[in-house]
Short mmCIF file of C-alpha atoms in Angstrom, two decimals:
data_model
loop_
_atom_site.label_atom_id
_atom_site.label_comp_id
_atom_site.label_asym_id
_atom_site.label_seq_id
_atom_site.Cartn_x
_atom_site.Cartn_y
_atom_site.Cartn_z
CA MET A 1 -0.12 0.02 0.09
CA GLY A 2 1.57 3.40 -0.96
CA MET A 3 1.64 6.49 1.23
CA HIS A 4 -0.83 8.34 -0.99
CA ARG A 5 -3.33 5.55 -0.43
CA ILE A 6 -2.73 5.53 3.37
CA ARG A 7 -3.11 9.40 3.32
CA LYS A 8 -6.42 9.11 1.61
CA ILE A 9 -7.64 6.23 4.01
CA LEU A 10 -6.69 8.52 7.01
CA GLU A 11 -8.73 11.41 5.84
CA GLN A 12 -11.80 9.22 5.74
CA LYS A 13 -14.06 8.71 8.93
CA GLU A 14 -14.50 5.30 10.44
CA GLY A 15 -17.22 3.18 9.04
CA LEU A 16 -18.24 -0.40 7.72
CA ARG A 17 -15.01 -1.04 6.23
CA LEU A 18 -12.50 1.10 8.35
CA GLU A 19 -11.42 1.17 11.80
CA PHE A 20 -8.73 3.21 13.59
CA LYS A 21 -7.27 2.05 17.00
CA LEU A 22 -5.02 3.33 19.34
CA ALA A 23 -1.95 1.08 20.26
CA SER A 24 -0.28 3.20 23.07
CA THR A 25 1.26 0.09 25.03
CA GLU A 26 2.88 -3.12 24.01
CA PHE A 27 -0.46 -4.94 24.24
CA LEU A 28 -3.07 -5.21 21.55
CA PRO A 29 -6.07 -3.00 21.88
CA ASP A 30 -8.82 -4.68 24.10
CA ASN A 31 -11.52 -4.80 21.38
CA LEU A 32 -9.37 -5.38 18.47
CA PHE A 33 -10.48 -8.98 17.80
CA GLU A 34 -14.19 -7.94 18.23
CA SER A 35 -13.57 -5.63 15.27
CA ILE A 36 -11.49 -8.15 13.20
CA CYS A 37 -14.36 -10.81 13.92
CA ALA A 38 -17.04 -8.45 12.78
CA MET A 39 -15.12 -7.43 9.60
CA LEU A 40 -14.68 -10.96 8.68
CA ASN A 41 -18.38 -11.62 9.19
CA ARG A 42 -19.38 -8.67 7.15
CA GLU A 43 -17.61 -7.21 4.11
CA GLY A 44 -13.86 -7.20 5.39
CA GLY A 45 -12.23 -3.90 5.85
CA ASP A 46 -8.99 -2.02 6.94
CA ILE A 47 -7.87 -1.73 10.58
CA PHE A 48 -5.03 0.81 11.29
CA LEU A 49 -3.26 0.38 14.69
CA GLY A 50 -1.57 3.60 15.99
CA VAL A 51 -4.33 6.15 14.66
CA LYS A 52 -6.96 7.82 16.62
CA ASP A 53 -10.49 7.59 15.99
CA ASP A 54 -10.59 10.84 14.10
CA GLY A 55 -7.86 9.63 11.74
CA THR A 56 -4.94 11.41 13.55
CA LEU A 57 -1.59 9.69 13.74
CA SER A 58 -0.50 8.73 17.19
CA GLY A 59 1.90 6.04 16.02
CA ILE A 60 3.09 2.87 17.75
CA ARG A 61 6.45 3.05 19.57
CA PRO A 62 9.15 1.12 17.64
CA GLU A 63 9.90 -1.14 20.61
CA TYR A 64 6.40 -2.30 20.61
CA ILE A 65 5.92 -3.11 16.92
CA ASP A 66 7.38 -6.75 17.04
CA ARG A 67 5.46 -7.79 20.03
CA ILE A 68 2.08 -6.35 18.69
CA THR A 69 2.67 -8.01 15.32
CA SER A 70 3.44 -11.26 16.93
CA ASP A 71 0.66 -11.29 19.30
CA LEU A 72 -1.79 -10.39 16.41
CA VAL A 73 -0.70 -13.16 14.03
CA ASN A 74 -0.71 -15.70 17.00
CA LEU A 75 -4.02 -14.95 18.31
CA SER A 76 -5.52 -14.86 15.02
CA ASN A 77 -4.65 -18.46 14.78
CA ASN A 78 -5.86 -19.41 18.32
CA PRO A 79 -9.39 -20.80 18.18
CA SER A 80 -10.25 -19.52 21.77
CA LYS A 81 -9.89 -16.13 20.60
CA LEU A 82 -10.91 -16.34 16.98
CA ASP A 83 -13.03 -19.44 15.97
CA PRO A 84 -12.59 -20.59 13.27
CA PRO A 85 -8.88 -19.13 13.29
CA PHE A 86 -7.95 -16.82 10.44
CA ILE A 87 -4.44 -15.94 10.29
CA LEU A 88 -3.90 -12.28 9.45
CA HIS A 89 -0.74 -10.61 7.99
CA PRO A 90 -0.24 -7.09 9.24
CA LYS A 91 2.22 -4.69 7.64
CA VAL A 92 4.26 -1.96 9.35
CA TYR A 93 4.35 1.51 7.70
CA GLU A 94 6.25 4.50 8.61
CA PHE A 95 4.26 7.56 7.80
CA GLU A 96 4.99 11.21 8.75
CA GLY A 97 7.63 9.81 11.26
CA LYS A 98 5.41 7.39 12.94
CA SER A 99 4.88 3.72 12.81
CA ILE A 100 1.51 2.29 12.13
CA LEU A 101 0.15 -1.17 11.64
CA HIS A 102 -2.24 -1.81 8.90
CA ILE A 103 -4.40 -5.08 9.00
CA ALA A 104 -6.21 -5.97 6.01
CA VAL A 105 -9.32 -8.08 6.97
CA PRO A 106 -10.88 -9.79 4.01
CA GLN A 107 -14.96 -10.92 4.09
CA SER A 108 -14.71 -14.65 5.23
CA SER A 109 -16.69 -17.43 3.76
CA GLU A 110 -17.28 -18.58 7.36
CA VAL A 111 -19.04 -17.15 10.45
CA HIS A 112 -16.53 -16.35 13.14
CA LYS A 113 -16.66 -16.00 16.82
CA CYS A 114 -14.42 -13.79 19.08
CA GLY A 115 -14.30 -15.84 22.30
CA LYS A 116 -17.72 -17.32 22.59
CA ASN A 117 -19.55 -14.47 20.68
CA ILE A 118 -20.59 -13.55 17.27
CA TYR A 119 -19.99 -9.95 16.11
CA ASP A 120 -21.23 -8.21 12.88
CA ARG A 121 -20.06 -4.69 11.69
CA GLY A 122 -22.32 -1.90 11.35
CA HIS A 123 -21.71 1.94 10.31
CA GLN A 124 -21.13 2.85 14.00
CA GLY A 125 -18.88 -0.03 15.08
CA ASP A 126 -19.07 -3.75 16.02
CA TYR A 127 -22.18 -5.33 17.43
CA LYS A 128 -22.29 -8.46 19.44
CA VAL A 129 -25.14 -10.89 17.63
CA THR A 130 -27.17 -12.70 20.25
CA GLN A 131 -30.70 -13.33 18.74
CA LEU A 132 -30.94 -16.46 17.13
CA SER A 133 -32.69 -14.97 14.06
CA HIS A 134 -29.92 -12.52 13.52
CA ILE A 135 -27.33 -15.21 13.56
CA ALA A 136 -29.31 -17.47 11.10
CA LEU A 137 -29.40 -14.42 8.82
CA LEU A 138 -25.46 -13.85 9.04
CA TYR A 139 -25.24 -17.75 8.42
CA ASN A 140 -27.75 -17.49 5.35
CA ARG A 141 -25.92 -14.33 3.92
CA LYS A 142 -22.61 -16.18 4.04
CA ARG A 143 -24.26 -19.23 2.35
CA ASN A 144 -25.55 -16.98 -0.50
CA TYR A 145 -22.21 -15.58 -1.32
CA TYR A 146 -20.15 -18.75 -1.04
CA SER A 147 -20.87 -22.15 -2.54
CA GLU A 148 -17.65 -23.90 -1.11
CA ALA A 149 -19.69 -25.76 1.58
CA ILE A 150 -22.32 -26.78 -0.78
CA ILE A 151 -22.23 -30.73 -1.57
CA TYR A 152 -23.36 -31.37 -5.15
CA PRO A 153 -24.00 -35.12 -5.13
CA ALA A 154 -24.48 -35.59 -8.94
CA LEU A 155 -21.15 -33.70 -9.73
CA THR A 156 -18.02 -35.70 -10.97
CA LEU A 157 -14.48 -35.02 -11.81
CA SER A 158 -15.40 -35.42 -15.51
CA ASP A 159 -17.71 -32.23 -15.09
CA PHE A 160 -14.39 -30.10 -14.70
CA LYS A 161 -12.03 -29.04 -17.29
CA PRO A 162 -8.73 -30.87 -16.29
CA GLU A 163 -6.52 -27.93 -17.41
CA LEU A 164 -8.18 -25.74 -14.54
CA PHE A 165 -6.66 -27.86 -11.83
CA THR A 166 -3.12 -26.98 -13.35
CA ILE A 167 -3.93 -23.40 -13.47
CA ALA A 168 -5.49 -23.28 -9.85
CA ARG A 169 -2.51 -25.40 -8.60
CA ASN A 170 0.06 -23.06 -10.40
CA LEU A 171 -1.78 -19.91 -9.01
CA SER A 172 -1.56 -21.49 -5.43
CA GLY A 173 2.07 -22.10 -5.83
CA ILE A 174 2.60 -18.63 -6.74
CA ILE A 175 0.72 -17.24 -3.79
CA MET A 176 2.02 -19.58 -1.26
CA PRO A 177 4.96 -21.39 -2.67
CA THR A 178 6.23 -23.30 0.22
CA ILE A 179 3.32 -23.81 2.49
CA HIS A 180 0.38 -24.68 0.02
CA GLY A 181 -0.01 -28.50 0.03
CA TRP A 182 -1.97 -28.63 -3.25
CA VAL A 183 1.10 -27.53 -5.27
CA SER A 184 2.70 -31.02 -5.05
CA VAL A 185 -0.58 -33.02 -5.68
CA MET A 186 -0.76 -34.72 -9.02
CA ASN A 187 -3.86 -34.73 -11.25
CA ASN A 188 -5.52 -38.18 -10.50
CA TYR A 189 -8.40 -38.23 -12.87
#
């Protein structure tokens, strides 16, 4: 992300897809994972640590960056904090002489919980979803966007173009060359 784009984002107000949070200590902000969970459950978005609610830079002290980054990555992979886990990859930027951390949160195909609670994102922030009818709506919204969990019993491998498997495998290898297990799998059809 370029400095011009960061400047444009910081000029915006917080909303459905944008959240600013202070990071004035070596610890993650208390409600950070509620925001991450809510964004995963809605449309995704951008979270900036080291920025006040009004978009003013406060920065993160350089000696805190490594711990905050490490804690964020580790906790995003911890199902007692974020369930199902969703590993995030924050990036540190030096902007106007201050360090800030950008967390790009994509929209997820699954419904996530922070602790034992489900959160959804609204224009005014993160909301705990407790009513069963609202939880059902959240699952239904996800199901309408994503078909990966739908089983098509009549579908067979012959319904797919074999060359698409090779293309998808090659793309996976480019994005995650050393950790994606599908890269080494052969076409067996």
